Amino acid sequence: MQLDKPSQLFLDTIRATLFPAKGAVAVMAVLSAAISASYVLVFWADGQALSECLWTFLGFTALLFCLLSIAFTWISKHQVAIHTEGRMATKLWLACFAVLFISYAITLATTIPGTLSTDSHASISIIQGELPWSNAHPVFYTLLVGPFVLLGEATGHMGWGVGLFSLTQLTIMAAACAYACAWLRKLGMPLLVVFAALAFFTFNPVIARYATTMWKDIPFSITMLFTVLQLFEIALTRGKAIESPKACIKLALLTLLACLLRNNGIYAMAVTAIVLMLVWRRMWKWFAPTLVAVIVAYLISGPFYTALGIAPSPFRESVGIPIQQMSAVVAYGGDMTDEQLNTFSQMVDPEAVKEVYNPQSSNLVKYHESFSDEWLDAHKGDFLKLYLEVGAENPGVYLQAWVNATKGYWNMDTHSWVVSQAGSNLLYDATGLEIFGGNPDTNYGDMRKHSFVSPLFNMGFGAWLIITLCALRWIRRDRALITAYIPLIALWGTMLIAAPYFCEFRYLFPIHLLLPIIAASAFWKMPQKTE
């Protein structure tokens, strides 16, 4: 069948734009299949017949291949030249900062003195001596909280300390988001794009609530924001932006902060440092301090904390998904030899696992009173061997357990709570104050599930957007730009192997915070190579 001229021209445009690139068809096919699988795997785990899942997968993959080809072609035709030598617009930053500060301050005014969480309550208790020091709640973050807790104790009312912390954090958040807006203008982006980013930061109620919530994830996300912006500058200048002591030290310090503020940050930044040194190997010495920062963070959070008598973060937190998968085999009566079951029982009581196993969270098993951290820490090799042996006999159970325990991070139809639901009760415990107004336990359910903006509050959407843009850059041969996404991809990867809960928005809040930058980066044209 011969196509009409407009249809033929349309297909020729797509073919000429995308598919002359070597491997473009394979990249598009893999991307389409991966996104399709992110839906079909959940259908399968929920009990849909395998044959129906297969046909759904094939049909959805074909449809996505066509839609992505059209989208990639359109984006490729609308690339914008970037001015890497632009200057930061100070007046624009001040104006954006004022708008954002007012927005976040209004949120604080309705939840005075701010919102707490279970994690922040633990940090306060550690400072007050009610709980022992432990890096399960990052020590560095607890130290940041410390002066505000001491202020509350000195004034006789913890509300003053929590309130000042909230005010300080929202000011930093406003400054960071304003910097991102001014940074877009520095690159030569139209004011319309800058105002769109400002609107996202200003009218996003989740960002405003996070700015006034005492959570380690907030300063960590701000650190990741600055890290990714610097990596974009490095990529857009083809490495020149790192060739100065100032830039080199800045990236190393950001890396150190990211490693110390969240325990999985060290893994994400280790991957980032290694990738940067491999991609920019001709200038590896400028990235070496970044790898050194990761090593220093490891020494601080490991031997140094141990020498001070501070308990390290339990190893079980790093292998939450493997624990969950083996627990699923026990809970569902999968195939396990007596010897394997006996080994498993050294770690946790199998009968207890059958009672408490929850497909959506490994915490009920990891924190059961029969769980032995001592055995796990002393028998990591035996644990790995057991995991592989049991998995070889129960691949279906393992896959289903993994899907149920991680789907919130890659399935675009899965939602859960977003803001701290324990805010009010913990606030009363820590401060004795009642909320001035508003509802600190609101979950923005209608907004994140039933509105046109709901994809923005889905972690799977943000992750697949980044992966899709990486595929676009690979096809367009702008592969250096992929390095800017590596910290976010690596952070996402840690959730796929150690997520304690199937869908916890704050764990990938850095991706949400960077959405305006990520969306804008799709249209950036890499500068030509120069000698």
Coordinates of C-alpha atoms in Angstrom, one line a residue:
M1 CA 0.0 0.0 0.0
Q2 CA 1.4 3.4 -1.0
L3 CA 1.1 6.3 1.4
D4 CA -0.1 9.7 0.4
K5 CA 2.5 12.4 0.1
P6 CA 2.0 14.1 3.5
S7 CA 2.2 10.8 5.3
Q8 CA 5.3 9.8 3.4
L9 CA 6.9 13.1 4.2
F10 CA 6.0 12.7 7.8
L11 CA 7.7 9.3 8.0
D12 CA 10.7 10.5 6.0
T13 CA 11.2 13.3 8.5
I14 CA 11.2 10.8 11.4
R15 CA 13.6 8.5 9.6
A16 CA 16.0 11.3 8.6
T17 CA 16.0 12.8 12.1
L18 CA 16.3 9.7 14.3
F19 CA 17.1 6.5 12.6
P20 CA 20.3 7.2 10.6
A21 CA 22.0 7.2 14.0
K22 CA 23.6 3.8 14.7
G23 CA 21.6 1.8 17.1
A24 CA 18.7 4.2 17.2
V25 CA 16.1 1.6 16.4
A26 CA 17.4 -0.7 19.2
V27 CA 17.5 2.2 21.7
M28 CA 13.9 3.1 20.9
A29 CA 12.7 -0.5 21.0
V30 CA 14.4 -1.1 24.4
L31 CA 13.0 2.1 25.9
S32 CA 9.5 1.4 24.6
A33 CA 9.6 -2.2 26.0
A34 CA 10.9 -1.0 29.3
I35 CA 8.2 1.6 29.8
S36 CA 5.6 -1.0 28.7
A37 CA 7.0 -3.6 31.1
S38 CA 6.6 -1.0 34.0
Y39 CA 2.9 -1.3 33.5
V40 CA 2.5 -4.9 32.5
L41 CA 4.6 -6.2 35.5
V42 CA 2.1 -4.7 37.9
F43 CA -0.8 -6.3 36.0
W44 CA 0.9 -9.6 36.2
A45 CA 1.7 -9.2 39.9
D46 CA -2.0 -8.4 40.5
G47 CA -3.0 -11.7 39.0
Q48 CA -3.7 -11.0 35.3
A49 CA -3.2 -14.0 33.0
L50 CA 0.3 -14.2 31.5
S51 CA -1.1 -14.5 28.0
E52 CA -3.0 -11.2 28.4
C53 CA 0.0 -9.5 29.9
L54 CA 2.1 -10.6 26.9
W55 CA -0.4 -9.2 24.3
T56 CA -0.7 -6.0 26.3
F57 CA 3.1 -5.7 26.5
L58 CA 3.5 -6.2 22.7
G59 CA 0.8 -3.8 21.8
F60 CA 1.8 -1.1 24.2
T61 CA 5.5 -1.4 23.2
A62 CA 4.5 -0.9 19.5
L63 CA 2.4 2.1 20.3
L64 CA 5.1 3.7 22.5
F65 CA 7.7 3.1 19.8
C66 CA 5.5 5.2 17.4
L67 CA 4.7 7.9 19.9
L68 CA 8.2 8.3 21.1
S69 CA 9.5 8.5 17.6
I70 CA 7.2 11.4 16.9
A71 CA 8.0 13.1 20.2
F72 CA 11.8 12.7 19.7
T73 CA 11.6 14.1 16.1
W74 CA 9.6 17.1 17.3
I75 CA 12.0 17.8 20.2
S76 CA 15.0 17.5 17.8
K77 CA 13.5 20.1 15.6
H78 CA 13.1 22.6 18.4
Q79 CA 16.5 22.5 20.0
V80 CA 17.7 25.8 21.6
A81 CA 21.2 27.1 21.5
I82 CA 22.7 27.4 25.0
H83 CA 25.0 30.3 26.0
T84 CA 27.5 28.7 28.4
E85 CA 29.3 32.0 28.9
G86 CA 26.3 33.8 30.3
R87 CA 26.3 35.6 33.6
M88 CA 24.0 35.0 36.6
A89 CA 21.2 37.5 36.7
T90 CA 21.4 38.8 40.2
K91 CA 18.3 41.0 40.1
L92 CA 16.3 38.1 38.7
W93 CA 17.5 35.8 41.5
L94 CA 16.5 38.4 44.1
A95 CA 13.0 38.8 42.6
C96 CA 12.5 35.0 42.4
F97 CA 13.8 34.6 45.9
A98 CA 11.4 37.2 47.3
V99 CA 8.4 35.5 45.6
L100 CA 9.4 32.1 46.8
F101 CA 10.2 33.2 50.3
I102 CA 6.7 34.8 50.7
S103 CA 5.1 31.6 49.3
Y104 CA 6.9 29.3 51.7
A105 CA 6.5 31.7 54.6
I106 CA 2.7 31.6 54.1
T107 CA 2.8 27.8 54.4
L108 CA 4.9 28.1 57.6
A109 CA 2.4 30.6 59.0
T110 CA -0.4 28.0 58.6
T111 CA 1.6 25.3 60.3
I112 CA 3.6 27.2 63.0
P113 CA 6.2 26.2 64.1
G114 CA 6.6 23.7 61.2
T115 CA 6.0 20.1 60.4
L116 CA 7.9 17.2 62.0
S117 CA 8.2 13.5 61.0
T118 CA 9.2 10.3 62.7
D119 CA 12.8 10.8 61.5
S120 CA 13.1 14.4 62.8
H121 CA 11.5 13.4 66.1
A122 CA 14.2 10.7 66.4
S123 CA 16.9 13.3 65.7
I124 CA 15.4 15.6 68.4
S125 CA 15.3 12.7 70.8
I126 CA 19.0 11.9 70.1
I127 CA 20.1 15.5 70.9
Q128 CA 18.0 15.4 74.1
G129 CA 19.7 12.2 75.1
E130 CA 16.5 10.1 75.0
L131 CA 17.9 7.9 72.2
P132 CA 21.5 6.7 71.6
W133 CA 23.5 8.1 68.7
S134 CA 23.2 6.1 65.6
N135 CA 23.9 6.7 61.9
A136 CA 20.6 5.0 61.0
H137 CA 19.4 8.7 61.3
P138 CA 22.4 10.4 59.6
V139 CA 24.6 11.9 62.3
F140 CA 25.5 14.9 60.1
Y141 CA 21.8 15.8 59.8
T142 CA 21.2 15.3 63.5
L143 CA 24.1 17.7 64.2
L144 CA 22.5 20.3 61.9
V145 CA 19.3 20.0 63.9
G146 CA 21.2 20.1 67.2
P147 CA 21.6 23.9 67.6
F148 CA 17.9 24.5 67.1
V149 CA 17.0 21.8 69.6
L150 CA 19.4 23.4 72.1
L151 CA 17.8 26.8 71.5
G152 CA 14.4 25.3 72.2
E153 CA 15.7 23.8 75.5
A154 CA 17.4 27.1 76.4
T155 CA 14.2 29.1 75.9
G156 CA 12.1 26.5 77.7
H157 CA 9.9 25.8 74.8
M158 CA 10.9 23.5 71.8
G159 CA 8.6 25.4 69.5
W160 CA 11.1 28.3 69.2
G161 CA 13.8 25.8 68.1
V162 CA 11.5 24.1 65.6
G163 CA 10.2 27.4 64.3
L164 CA 13.6 28.8 63.7
F165 CA 14.7 25.6 61.9
S166 CA 11.7 25.8 59.7
L167 CA 12.4 29.5 58.9
T168 CA 16.0 28.8 58.1
Q169 CA 15.3 25.8 55.9
L170 CA 12.5 27.6 53.9
T171 CA 14.9 30.5 53.3
I172 CA 17.6 28.1 51.9
M173 CA 15.0 26.3 49.8
A174 CA 13.7 29.6 48.4
A175 CA 17.3 30.7 47.6
A176 CA 18.1 27.4 45.9
C177 CA 15.0 27.4 43.7
A178 CA 15.5 31.1 42.9
Y179 CA 19.1 30.1 41.9
A180 CA 17.7 27.4 39.5
C181 CA 15.5 30.0 37.9
A182 CA 18.3 32.5 37.4
W183 CA 20.5 29.7 36.2
L184 CA 18.1 28.9 33.4
R185 CA 18.2 32.5 32.3
K186 CA 22.0 32.4 32.5
L187 CA 22.0 29.7 29.9
G188 CA 19.9 31.9 27.6
M189 CA 16.5 30.2 28.1
P190 CA 13.5 32.4 27.3
L191 CA 11.8 34.3 30.1
L192 CA 8.7 32.2 29.5
V193 CA 10.7 29.1 30.6
V194 CA 12.1 30.9 33.6
F195 CA 8.6 32.0 34.7
A196 CA 7.3 28.5 34.2
A197 CA 10.0 27.2 36.5
L198 CA 9.2 29.9 39.0
A199 CA 5.5 29.1 39.0
F200 CA 6.3 25.4 39.6
F201 CA 8.5 26.3 42.6
T202 CA 6.0 28.9 43.9
F203 CA 2.6 27.2 43.6
N204 CA 3.7 23.7 44.3
P205 CA 2.2 22.9 47.7
V206 CA 4.4 19.8 48.2
I207 CA 7.6 21.9 47.8
A208 CA 6.3 24.5 50.2
R209 CA 5.4 21.8 52.8
Y210 CA 8.8 20.1 52.4
A211 CA 10.5 23.5 52.8
T212 CA 8.9 23.7 56.3
T213 CA 9.3 20.1 57.3
M214 CA 12.2 18.8 59.4
W215 CA 13.4 15.9 57.3
K216 CA 16.9 14.9 56.2
D217 CA 15.5 14.5 52.6
I218 CA 15.1 18.3 52.3
P219 CA 18.7 19.5 52.6
F220 CA 19.8 16.4 50.7
S221 CA 17.5 17.3 47.8
I222 CA 18.8 20.9 47.8
T223 CA 22.4 19.5 47.7
M224 CA 21.4 17.3 44.7
L225 CA 19.9 20.3 43.0
F226 CA 23.1 22.2 43.1
T227 CA 25.1 19.1 42.1
V228 CA 23.0 18.4 39.0
L229 CA 23.1 22.1 37.9
Q230 CA 26.9 22.0 38.1
L231 CA 27.1 18.7 36.1
F232 CA 24.9 20.3 33.4
E233 CA 27.4 23.2 33.2
I234 CA 30.2 20.7 32.9
A235 CA 28.5 18.8 30.1
L236 CA 27.3 21.9 28.2
T237 CA 30.9 23.3 28.2
R238 CA 32.3 19.8 27.3
G239 CA 34.2 19.7 30.5
K240 CA 35.7 23.2 30.6
A241 CA 33.5 24.2 33.6
I242 CA 35.3 21.9 35.9
E243 CA 38.8 23.0 34.9
S244 CA 39.4 25.4 37.9
P245 CA 40.1 24.8 41.6
K246 CA 37.0 26.6 42.6
A247 CA 34.7 24.4 40.5
C248 CA 36.6 21.3 41.5
I249 CA 36.3 22.0 45.2
K250 CA 32.6 23.0 44.8
L251 CA 31.7 19.6 43.3
A252 CA 33.7 17.7 45.9
L253 CA 32.0 19.6 48.8
L254 CA 28.5 19.0 47.3
T255 CA 29.4 15.3 46.9
L256 CA 30.6 15.1 50.5
L257 CA 27.3 16.8 51.7
A258 CA 25.2 14.4 49.7
C259 CA 27.0 11.4 51.1
L260 CA 26.6 12.5 54.7
L261 CA 23.0 13.7 54.6
R262 CA 21.5 10.4 53.4
N263 CA 23.0 7.0 53.8
N264 CA 22.2 5.9 50.3
G265 CA 23.7 9.2 49.0
I266 CA 27.2 7.6 49.3
Y267 CA 26.3 4.9 46.8
A268 CA 24.7 7.3 44.4
M269 CA 27.6 9.7 44.5
A270 CA 30.2 6.9 44.2
V271 CA 28.6 5.8 41.0
T272 CA 28.5 9.4 39.8
A273 CA 32.2 10.0 40.6
I274 CA 33.3 6.8 38.8
V275 CA 31.1 7.6 35.7
L276 CA 32.5 11.2 35.6
M277 CA 36.1 10.0 35.7
L278 CA 35.4 7.5 32.9
V279 CA 33.5 9.8 30.6
W280 CA 35.9 12.8 31.2
R281 CA 39.0 10.6 31.4
R282 CA 41.2 13.2 29.7
M283 CA 40.5 15.6 32.6
W284 CA 40.2 12.9 35.3
K285 CA 42.4 14.8 37.7
W286 CA 39.7 17.5 38.1
F287 CA 37.1 14.9 39.1
A288 CA 39.5 13.0 41.4
P289 CA 38.5 15.1 44.4
T290 CA 34.9 14.1 43.9
L291 CA 35.9 10.4 44.3
V292 CA 38.1 11.4 47.3
A293 CA 35.1 13.1 48.8
V294 CA 33.2 9.8 48.6
I295 CA 36.0 8.0 50.3
V296 CA 36.2 10.6 53.0
A297 CA 32.5 10.3 53.6
Y298 CA 32.8 6.5 53.9
L299 CA 35.6 6.9 56.4
I300 CA 33.6 9.4 58.4
S301 CA 30.4 7.4 58.5
G302 CA 32.3 4.1 59.1
P303 CA 35.5 4.0 61.1
F304 CA 35.3 7.5 62.5
Y305 CA 31.7 7.2 63.8
T306 CA 32.5 3.7 65.2
A307 CA 35.5 5.1 67.0
L308 CA 33.2 7.6 68.7
G309 CA 30.9 4.8 69.8
I310 CA 28.2 5.8 67.2
A311 CA 26.4 2.8 65.8
P312 CA 26.6 2.6 62.0
S313 CA 23.5 2.3 59.8
P314 CA 22.5 -1.4 59.9
F315 CA 23.6 -3.5 56.9
R316 CA 20.0 -4.7 56.7
E317 CA 19.0 -1.3 55.3
S318 CA 21.2 -1.9 52.2
V319 CA 19.7 -5.3 51.4
G320 CA 16.0 -4.6 52.1
I321 CA 14.7 -6.0 48.8
P322 CA 16.7 -9.3 49.0
I323 CA 15.4 -9.8 52.6
Q324 CA 11.9 -9.1 51.3
Q325 CA 12.2 -11.6 48.4
M326 CA 13.4 -14.4 50.6
S327 CA 10.7 -13.6 53.2
A328 CA 8.1 -13.8 50.4
V329 CA 9.3 -17.4 49.6
V330 CA 8.8 -18.3 53.3
A331 CA 5.5 -16.5 53.6
Y332 CA 4.0 -18.0 50.5
G333 CA 5.4 -21.5 51.1
G334 CA 7.9 -21.5 48.2
D335 CA 10.6 -24.0 47.5
M336 CA 13.3 -24.1 50.3
T337 CA 15.3 -27.0 51.5
D338 CA 15.6 -27.7 55.2
E339 CA 19.2 -26.5 55.1
Q340 CA 18.2 -23.2 53.5
L341 CA 15.4 -22.7 55.9
N342 CA 17.7 -23.4 58.8
T343 CA 20.1 -20.7 57.5
F344 CA 17.3 -18.3 57.0
S345 CA 16.1 -18.9 60.6
Q346 CA 19.5 -17.7 61.8
M347 CA 18.6 -14.3 60.5
V348 CA 14.9 -14.2 61.4
D349 CA 12.2 -16.5 62.8
P350 CA 10.4 -18.0 59.7
E351 CA 7.1 -18.3 61.7
A352 CA 7.3 -14.6 62.6
V353 CA 7.9 -13.8 58.9
K354 CA 4.7 -15.7 58.0
E355 CA 2.8 -13.6 60.4
V356 CA 4.2 -10.1 59.7
Y357 CA 5.2 -10.3 56.0
N358 CA 3.8 -7.3 54.1
P359 CA 4.3 -7.2 50.3
Q360 CA 4.7 -3.4 50.3
S361 CA 7.3 -3.0 53.0
S362 CA 10.3 -5.0 54.2
N363 CA 10.3 -3.0 57.5
L364 CA 8.1 -5.4 59.3
V365 CA 10.6 -8.2 58.8
K366 CA 13.7 -6.1 59.2
Y367 CA 12.6 -4.6 62.5
H368 CA 11.0 -7.7 64.0
E369 CA 12.3 -8.6 67.4
S370 CA 13.6 -11.9 66.1
F371 CA 15.8 -10.3 63.4
S372 CA 19.5 -10.8 64.0
D373 CA 21.7 -8.0 62.8
E374 CA 24.6 -9.8 64.5
W375 CA 24.2 -12.9 62.3
L376 CA 23.7 -10.8 59.1
D377 CA 26.7 -8.6 59.7
A378 CA 28.9 -11.7 60.4
H379 CA 27.6 -13.8 57.6
K380 CA 27.2 -11.5 54.5
G381 CA 28.7 -14.2 52.3
D382 CA 26.3 -16.8 53.6
F383 CA 23.4 -14.4 53.1
L384 CA 24.4 -13.8 49.5
K385 CA 24.7 -17.5 48.8
L386 CA 21.3 -18.2 50.4
Y387 CA 19.7 -15.4 48.4
L388 CA 21.0 -16.7 45.1
E389 CA 20.2 -20.3 45.8
V390 CA 16.6 -19.6 46.9
G391 CA 16.1 -17.3 44.0
A392 CA 17.2 -19.9 41.5
E393 CA 14.4 -22.1 42.8
N394 CA 11.8 -19.3 43.1
P395 CA 12.3 -16.8 40.3
G396 CA 8.5 -16.0 40.0
V397 CA 8.2 -15.4 43.7
Y398 CA 11.3 -13.2 43.7
L399 CA 10.0 -11.1 40.7
Q400 CA 6.5 -10.7 42.3
A401 CA 8.0 -9.7 45.6
W402 CA 10.3 -7.1 43.9
V403 CA 7.4 -5.7 41.9
N404 CA 5.2 -5.3 45.0
A405 CA 8.1 -3.8 47.1
T406 CA 9.3 -1.2 44.5
K407 CA 6.5 -0.5 42.0
G408 CA 6.0 3.1 43.4
Y409 CA 9.4 4.1 42.0
W410 CA 8.8 2.9 38.4
N411 CA 5.1 2.4 37.8
M412 CA 3.4 5.6 36.6
D413 CA 0.0 4.4 38.0
T414 CA 1.1 3.9 41.6
H415 CA 0.6 6.5 44.3
S416 CA 1.1 6.8 48.0
W417 CA 1.4 9.5 50.6
V418 CA 3.5 12.5 49.9
V419 CA 3.8 14.8 52.9
S420 CA 4.4 13.8 56.5
Q421 CA 1.2 12.3 57.9
A422 CA 2.5 12.2 61.5
G423 CA 3.2 15.9 61.6
S424 CA 0.5 17.1 64.1
N425 CA 1.0 14.4 66.8
L426 CA 4.7 14.6 66.7
L427 CA 4.5 18.4 66.7
Y428 CA 2.5 18.3 69.9
D429 CA 5.0 15.9 71.5
A430 CA 8.0 18.0 70.6
T431 CA 6.6 21.5 71.1
G432 CA 3.3 21.4 73.0
L433 CA 1.9 23.9 70.4
E434 CA -1.3 23.5 68.5
I435 CA -1.3 24.2 64.8
F436 CA -2.2 27.8 64.0
G437 CA -4.3 26.9 61.0
G438 CA -4.5 24.4 58.1
N439 CA -4.2 20.7 58.3
P440 CA -0.6 19.4 58.6
D441 CA -1.8 15.8 57.8
T442 CA -3.3 16.6 54.4
N443 CA -2.1 14.3 51.7
Y444 CA -3.1 16.3 48.6
G445 CA -4.8 13.1 47.5
D446 CA -7.1 14.7 44.8
M447 CA -4.2 16.7 43.4
R448 CA -1.8 13.8 43.0
K449 CA -4.3 11.2 41.8
H450 CA -7.2 12.9 40.1
S451 CA -5.9 16.0 38.3
F452 CA -3.9 16.9 35.2
V453 CA -0.8 17.5 37.3
S454 CA -0.9 14.1 38.9
P455 CA 2.1 12.8 36.9
L456 CA 4.3 15.4 38.6
F457 CA 3.7 13.7 41.9
N458 CA 4.5 10.2 40.6
M459 CA 8.0 9.0 41.1
G460 CA 7.8 6.6 38.1
F461 CA 7.0 9.5 35.8
G462 CA 10.1 11.5 36.9
A463 CA 12.4 8.4 36.6
W464 CA 11.1 7.5 33.1
L465 CA 11.3 11.1 32.0
I466 CA 15.0 11.1 32.8
I467 CA 15.7 7.7 31.2
T468 CA 13.8 8.9 28.1
L469 CA 15.9 12.0 27.8
C470 CA 19.0 9.9 28.2
A471 CA 17.8 7.8 25.2
L472 CA 17.2 10.9 23.2
R473 CA 20.7 12.2 23.9
W474 CA 22.2 8.8 23.0
I475 CA 20.4 8.9 19.7
R476 CA 21.4 12.5 19.0
R477 CA 25.0 11.7 20.0
D478 CA 24.9 14.4 22.8
R479 CA 25.9 11.7 25.2
A480 CA 28.0 13.9 27.4
L481 CA 24.8 15.5 28.7
I482 CA 23.7 12.1 30.1
T483 CA 26.3 12.5 32.9
A484 CA 24.3 15.3 34.5
Y485 CA 21.4 12.8 35.1
I486 CA 23.7 10.1 36.7
P487 CA 23.2 11.2 40.4
L488 CA 19.4 11.0 40.0
I489 CA 19.6 7.7 38.1
A490 CA 21.9 6.2 40.7
L491 CA 19.7 7.4 43.5
W492 CA 16.7 5.8 41.8
G493 CA 18.7 2.6 41.4
T494 CA 19.3 2.4 45.2
M495 CA 15.5 2.3 45.7
L496 CA 15.2 -0.7 43.4
I497 CA 17.5 -2.8 45.6
A498 CA 16.9 -1.4 49.1
A499 CA 13.5 0.4 49.3
P500 CA 12.0 0.0 52.7
Y501 CA 8.6 1.0 51.5
F502 CA 7.0 0.5 48.0
C503 CA 6.3 4.1 47.4
E504 CA 7.9 6.9 49.5
F505 CA 7.9 10.2 47.7
R506 CA 10.5 11.9 49.8
Y507 CA 13.1 9.3 48.8
L508 CA 13.1 10.7 45.2
F509 CA 12.2 14.2 46.0
P510 CA 15.4 15.5 44.3
I511 CA 13.9 14.4 41.0
H512 CA 10.6 16.2 41.7
L513 CA 12.5 19.4 42.7
L514 CA 14.5 19.3 39.5
L515 CA 11.6 18.6 37.1
P516 CA 11.7 22.2 35.5
I517 CA 15.4 21.8 34.8
I518 CA 15.0 18.2 33.5
A519 CA 12.1 19.3 31.2
A520 CA 14.0 22.3 29.9
S521 CA 17.1 20.2 29.2
A522 CA 15.2 18.2 26.6
F523 CA 15.5 21.2 24.3
W524 CA 19.1 22.2 24.8
K525 CA 21.4 22.0 21.9
M526 CA 24.9 21.0 22.7
P527 CA 27.6 23.4 21.5
Q528 CA 29.8 22.3 18.7
K529 CA 33.1 20.6 19.5
T530 CA 36.1 23.0 19.4
E531 CA 39.8 22.3 19.3

